Each structure stands twice: as structure tokens, then as C-alpha cells.
Tab-separated table of C-alpha atoms and ligand atoms in Angstrom:
chain	number	residue	atom	x	y	z
A	1	MET	CA	9.920	-14.734	-7.872
A	2	GLN	CA	7.484	-14.257	-10.733
A	3	GLN	CA	9.206	-16.444	-13.325
A	4	HIS	CA	7.376	-19.163	-15.190
A	5	TYR	CA	8.169	-21.516	-18.079
A	6	PRO	CA	10.564	-21.276	-19.790
A	7	PHE	CA	12.550	-20.482	-16.678
A	8	THR	CA	15.717	-18.507	-17.247
A	9	LEU	CA	19.072	-18.409	-15.538
A	10	GLU	CA	19.022	-15.039	-13.798
A	11	PRO	CA	22.450	-13.416	-13.507
A	12	LEU	CA	24.032	-13.145	-10.085
A	13	PRO	CA	23.078	-9.803	-8.515
A	14	TYR	CA	26.816	-9.011	-8.000
A	15	ASP	CA	30.207	-9.946	-9.453
A	16	TYR	CA	31.400	-13.529	-9.064
A	17	GLY	CA	34.298	-12.302	-6.971
A	18	ALA	CA	32.198	-10.000	-4.779
A	19	LEU	CA	32.082	-12.402	-1.846
A	20	GLU	CA	35.853	-12.924	-1.695
A	21	PRO	CA	37.660	-13.789	0.493
A	22	PHE	CA	34.793	-15.553	2.278
A	23	ILE	CA	33.315	-17.371	-0.696
A	24	ASP	CA	35.670	-17.710	-3.633
A	25	GLU	CA	35.030	-16.615	-7.201
A	26	LYS	CA	35.485	-20.079	-8.687
A	27	THR	CA	32.892	-21.588	-6.366
A	28	MET	CA	30.442	-18.833	-7.337
A	29	HIS	CA	31.043	-19.506	-11.043
A	30	ILE	CA	30.462	-23.221	-10.727
A	31	HIS	CA	27.573	-22.830	-8.297
A	32	HIS	CA	25.695	-20.332	-10.442
A	33	ASP	CA	26.736	-21.166	-14.004
A	34	ARG	CA	26.643	-24.945	-13.659
A	35	HIS	CA	24.605	-26.066	-10.656
A	36	LEU	CA	21.815	-23.487	-10.909
A	37	LYS	CA	21.800	-23.690	-14.703
A	38	THR	CA	21.289	-27.458	-14.511
A	39	TYR	CA	18.282	-27.004	-12.214
A	40	VAL	CA	16.800	-24.437	-14.603
A	41	ASP	CA	17.382	-26.677	-17.640
A	42	ASN	CA	15.958	-29.768	-15.947
A	43	LEU	CA	12.890	-27.900	-14.703
A	44	ASN	CA	12.222	-26.659	-18.233
A	45	ALA	CA	12.707	-30.156	-19.636
A	46	ALA	CA	10.157	-31.528	-17.154
A	47	LEU	CA	7.575	-28.890	-18.144
A	48	LYS	CA	8.243	-29.022	-21.877
A	49	ASP	CA	5.359	-31.352	-22.677
A	50	GLN	CA	3.059	-30.093	-19.899
A	51	PRO	CA	1.383	-27.007	-21.442
A	52	GLU	CA	-1.192	-26.893	-18.627
A	53	TYR	CA	1.491	-26.006	-16.114
A	54	GLN	CA	3.627	-23.686	-18.216
A	55	SER	CA	1.842	-20.562	-16.984
A	56	TRP	CA	2.351	-21.484	-13.338
A	57	SER	CA	4.844	-19.523	-11.268
A	58	LEU	CA	7.646	-21.414	-9.611
A	59	GLU	CA	6.111	-20.817	-6.181
A	60	LYS	CA	2.753	-22.161	-7.301
A	61	LEU	CA	4.394	-25.266	-8.768
A	62	LEU	CA	6.334	-25.881	-5.559
A	63	LYS	CA	3.358	-25.307	-3.255
A	64	SER	CA	1.286	-27.730	-5.329
A	65	ALA	CA	4.042	-30.248	-5.985
A	66	ASN	CA	2.246	-33.128	-4.243
A	67	TRP	CA	-0.842	-32.695	-6.421
A	68	LEU	CA	0.898	-32.433	-9.765
A	69	PRO	CA	0.790	-35.336	-12.241
A	70	GLU	CA	3.043	-38.025	-10.872
A	71	GLU	CA	5.725	-37.613	-13.542
A	72	LEU	CA	6.094	-33.945	-12.576
A	73	ARG	CA	6.262	-34.281	-8.786
A	74	THR	CA	9.857	-35.303	-8.263
A	75	PRO	CA	11.308	-33.148	-11.070
A	76	VAL	CA	9.461	-30.086	-9.722
A	77	LYS	CA	10.507	-30.740	-6.115
A	78	ASN	CA	14.139	-31.361	-7.004
A	79	ASN	CA	14.731	-28.944	-9.862
A	80	GLY	CA	12.100	-26.315	-9.079
A	81	GLY	CA	13.300	-26.390	-5.486
A	82	GLY	CA	16.858	-26.098	-6.766
A	83	VAL	CA	15.989	-22.966	-8.737
A	84	TYR	CA	14.022	-21.370	-5.899
A	85	ASN	CA	16.566	-22.138	-3.170
A	86	HIS	CA	19.580	-20.991	-5.187
A	87	GLU	CA	18.001	-17.731	-6.290
A	88	PHE	CA	17.082	-17.092	-2.664
A	89	TYR	CA	20.557	-18.016	-1.408
A	90	PHE	CA	22.348	-15.817	-3.948
A	91	SER	CA	19.977	-12.924	-3.253
A	92	ILE	CA	20.595	-12.647	0.497
A	93	MET	CA	24.378	-12.463	0.184
A	94	SER	CA	26.366	-9.495	-1.063
A	95	GLY	CA	29.760	-7.875	-1.063
A	96	ALA	CA	28.486	-5.168	1.279
A	97	ARG	CA	30.382	-5.509	4.533
A	98	GLU	CA	29.249	-5.197	8.121
A	99	THR	CA	25.563	-4.840	7.387
A	100	GLU	CA	23.300	-4.969	10.409
A	101	PRO	CA	19.759	-6.134	11.139
A	102	SER	CA	17.147	-3.369	11.200
A	103	ALA	CA	16.043	-2.151	14.633
A	104	GLU	CA	12.857	-4.200	14.389
A	105	LEU	CA	14.643	-7.397	13.333
A	106	SER	CA	17.312	-6.813	15.932
A	107	GLU	CA	14.638	-6.712	18.655
A	108	ARG	CA	13.200	-10.008	17.423
A	109	LEU	CA	16.634	-11.617	17.302
A	110	THR	CA	17.081	-10.610	20.932
A	111	ARG	CA	13.632	-11.824	21.938
A	112	ASP	CA	13.854	-15.154	20.107
A	113	PHE	CA	17.580	-16.005	20.269
A	114	GLY	CA	19.023	-13.748	22.945
A	115	GLY	CA	20.679	-11.492	20.359
A	116	LEU	CA	22.697	-11.636	17.171
A	117	ASP	CA	25.402	-13.847	18.664
A	118	GLY	CA	22.788	-16.206	20.059
A	119	PHE	CA	21.181	-16.398	16.629
A	120	LYS	CA	24.514	-17.100	14.941
A	121	SER	CA	25.389	-19.869	17.331
A	122	GLN	CA	21.979	-21.582	17.024
A	123	PHE	CA	21.952	-21.136	13.255
A	124	LYS	CA	25.448	-22.574	12.932
A	125	LYS	CA	24.477	-25.556	15.055
A	126	ALA	CA	21.439	-26.168	12.834
A	127	ALA	CA	23.463	-25.809	9.615
A	128	LEU	CA	26.040	-28.263	10.951
A	129	SER	CA	23.289	-30.721	11.852
A	130	VAL	CA	22.082	-31.122	8.248
A	131	PHE	CA	23.151	-34.652	7.358
A	132	GLY	CA	24.191	-34.848	3.722
A	133	SER	CA	22.821	-32.094	1.502
A	134	GLY	CA	20.338	-29.388	2.380
A	135	TYR	CA	19.807	-25.962	3.868
A	136	ALA	CA	19.355	-24.106	7.140
A	137	TRP	CA	16.775	-21.308	7.138
A	138	LEU	CA	15.782	-18.338	9.219
A	139	ALA	CA	12.039	-17.828	8.887
A	140	VAL	CA	9.099	-16.060	10.456
A	141	ASP	CA	6.267	-18.307	11.637
A	142	GLY	CA	2.531	-17.556	11.705
A	143	ASP	CA	2.849	-15.864	15.116
A	144	GLY	CA	5.636	-13.553	13.987
A	145	LYS	CA	8.279	-15.574	15.829
A	146	LEU	CA	11.707	-16.125	14.257
A	147	ILE	CA	12.578	-19.769	13.877
A	148	ILE	CA	15.447	-21.794	12.467
A	149	LYS	CA	14.578	-24.773	10.274
A	150	THR	CA	16.591	-27.232	8.247
A	151	THR	CA	15.545	-28.957	5.043
A	152	ALA	CA	17.007	-31.836	3.060
A	153	ASN	CA	17.948	-31.934	-0.606
A	154	GLN	CA	16.093	-29.151	-2.478
A	155	ASP	CA	13.033	-29.036	-0.230
A	156	THR	CA	11.661	-25.556	0.503
A	157	LEU	CA	9.623	-24.036	3.335
A	158	LEU	CA	6.817	-23.063	0.966
A	159	THR	CA	4.386	-25.761	2.101
A	160	LEU	CA	4.992	-25.158	5.813
A	161	GLY	CA	3.317	-21.761	6.189
A	162	LEU	CA	6.616	-20.101	7.047
A	163	CYS	CA	8.017	-16.888	5.600
A	164	PRO	CA	11.742	-17.436	4.944
A	165	ILE	CA	14.140	-14.504	5.306
A	166	ALA	CA	17.570	-16.175	5.001
A	167	LEU	CA	19.101	-19.512	4.110
A	168	ILE	CA	22.486	-21.123	3.814
A	169	ASP	CA	23.240	-23.791	1.241
A	170	VAL	CA	25.206	-26.565	2.940
A	171	TRP	CA	25.530	-28.856	-0.074
A	172	GLU	CA	29.243	-29.560	-0.387
A	173	HIS	CA	29.331	-27.851	-3.802
A	174	ALA	CA	28.695	-24.554	-1.959
A	175	TYR	CA	32.020	-24.670	-0.121
A	176	TYR	CA	34.206	-27.649	-0.973
A	177	LEU	CA	36.740	-25.863	-3.231
A	178	LYS	CA	37.702	-23.398	-0.527
A	179	HIS	CA	36.716	-24.980	2.769
A	180	TYR	CA	37.123	-28.649	1.805
A	181	ASN	CA	35.142	-30.745	4.275
A	182	VAL	CA	35.075	-28.103	7.021
A	183	ARG	CA	31.487	-26.912	6.897
A	184	ALA	CA	31.925	-24.983	10.177
A	185	ASP	CA	34.508	-22.659	8.588
A	186	TYR	CA	32.241	-22.038	5.614
A	187	ILE	CA	29.362	-21.113	7.939
A	188	ASP	CA	31.597	-18.683	9.857
A	189	ASP	CA	32.712	-17.115	6.563
A	190	TRP	CA	29.132	-16.993	5.279
A	191	PHE	CA	28.024	-14.780	8.174
A	192	ASN	CA	30.366	-12.124	6.721
A	193	VAL	CA	28.547	-12.045	3.392
A	194	LEU	CA	25.006	-12.403	4.706
A	195	ASP	CA	23.391	-9.089	3.763
A	196	TRP	CA	21.317	-7.993	6.763
A	197	ASN	CA	19.838	-5.134	4.723
A	198	LYS	CA	18.189	-7.673	2.436
A	199	VAL	CA	17.237	-9.979	5.288
A	200	SER	CA	15.694	-7.035	7.171
A	201	SER	CA	13.693	-6.022	4.137
A	202	LEU	CA	12.378	-9.580	3.728
A	203	PHE	CA	11.556	-9.637	7.435
A	204	GLY	CA	9.514	-6.450	6.973
A	205	SER	CA	7.541	-8.027	4.151
A	206	CYS	CA	6.764	-11.153	6.232
A	207	LEU	CA	4.969	-9.213	8.975
B	301	LIG	MN1	23.858	-25.200	-4.182
């Protein structure tokens, strides 16, 4: 993402109802229009009086978060991370149905997880294991191996030398209106809207 200050609320890349019946329209409205907007607004507020950093991209800010002036560190990690993670999350879902991993990604899923079903079961287990709020990620490591990672709050993988290709938001605001407290059902539904075409294209750009 090439955005820098002032950061803007990018529209969803599809209709709010596009992920129905798996993720409901109302959740998408609140998640995008309120939660993501708040992260964007708070990130801008943090950078308002920091002209030195206003030309920095979001990725640069996040990668350097620990070296920023102290008053910027937490706001950038929380709100910058919130912007980055949500844009990523919204971008790898779509209303396209029954998409499939590319041949190359499919081979890696077999090598590293025993296949698509093996991946889904390990990914679901990881996403369920996030205590409180956070994310589960599928990423490519420095050796080209697919790995599953979890992060807390709005942390990203940007400082870990990993190339992320998918993530699921398991903050309760991502699913509570439809799935209540049953995160497992949300994860099962989410697999239906995960767009493997996009994930495969990201995978290609990680290699
Ligand atoms: Mn969220």
C-alpha cells in the first residue's frame, strides 16, 4: 500500500453485501465504515504535528515503529497496524465463489500442510488459539516455506521478515453480529469468501 499522510479511508473493493451469507452486510458496514475509519482518523491525528513523518508510507512507519519518537510508537502500532491489517483483510476476501489456489500454491500447500484441507484445519486451530483480539496469517518465510502465524491486537508481520498472503481478523467485531461468540463458525464461513485468486497472486509476488 503506497498511502501516506493524510491517510484516506479506501472504499471496500466490493459491495457491503458481497460476502453474504457468510459475512453479513451490517458487519461489513460497521467494520469498514466505523472500525477502519477510526484507525485512519487516529493515525492521521497522531501524525498531524509530525511533519517529518508525513511523507512516510504506512509500511515504512510500521517497520520503523520501535524507532519513532516515543509519542508516535503506540499510535502507529495500534492505528497504523489497524489500517494495514484491515485493508489487507478486506482485500483477500471477495464474493467470487469456489476460487482455488494456483497450481504453484497448491503444491506448496500440499508440501507444507498436506493439502488444502490440512491447511484449513491448521489455520482454523491457529485462529481459534488467538486469545482476545488479533489475527491469524498465512505467510511465506525467507526459505519459501508457507507458515501460519498469529498476532495480537493490531500487530503486523512486517518486522518479522515474512511475506503475508492471507489473514483472518478474529477480533469479535469481525463476527459477533452474525456468529455471536462462536469464532469457529465464523472461521468456517470465512473460508468460503477467502479469494484464492488474490492469495495466489500475492504468493507469486512473495517468491
Ligand atoms: Mn477488525
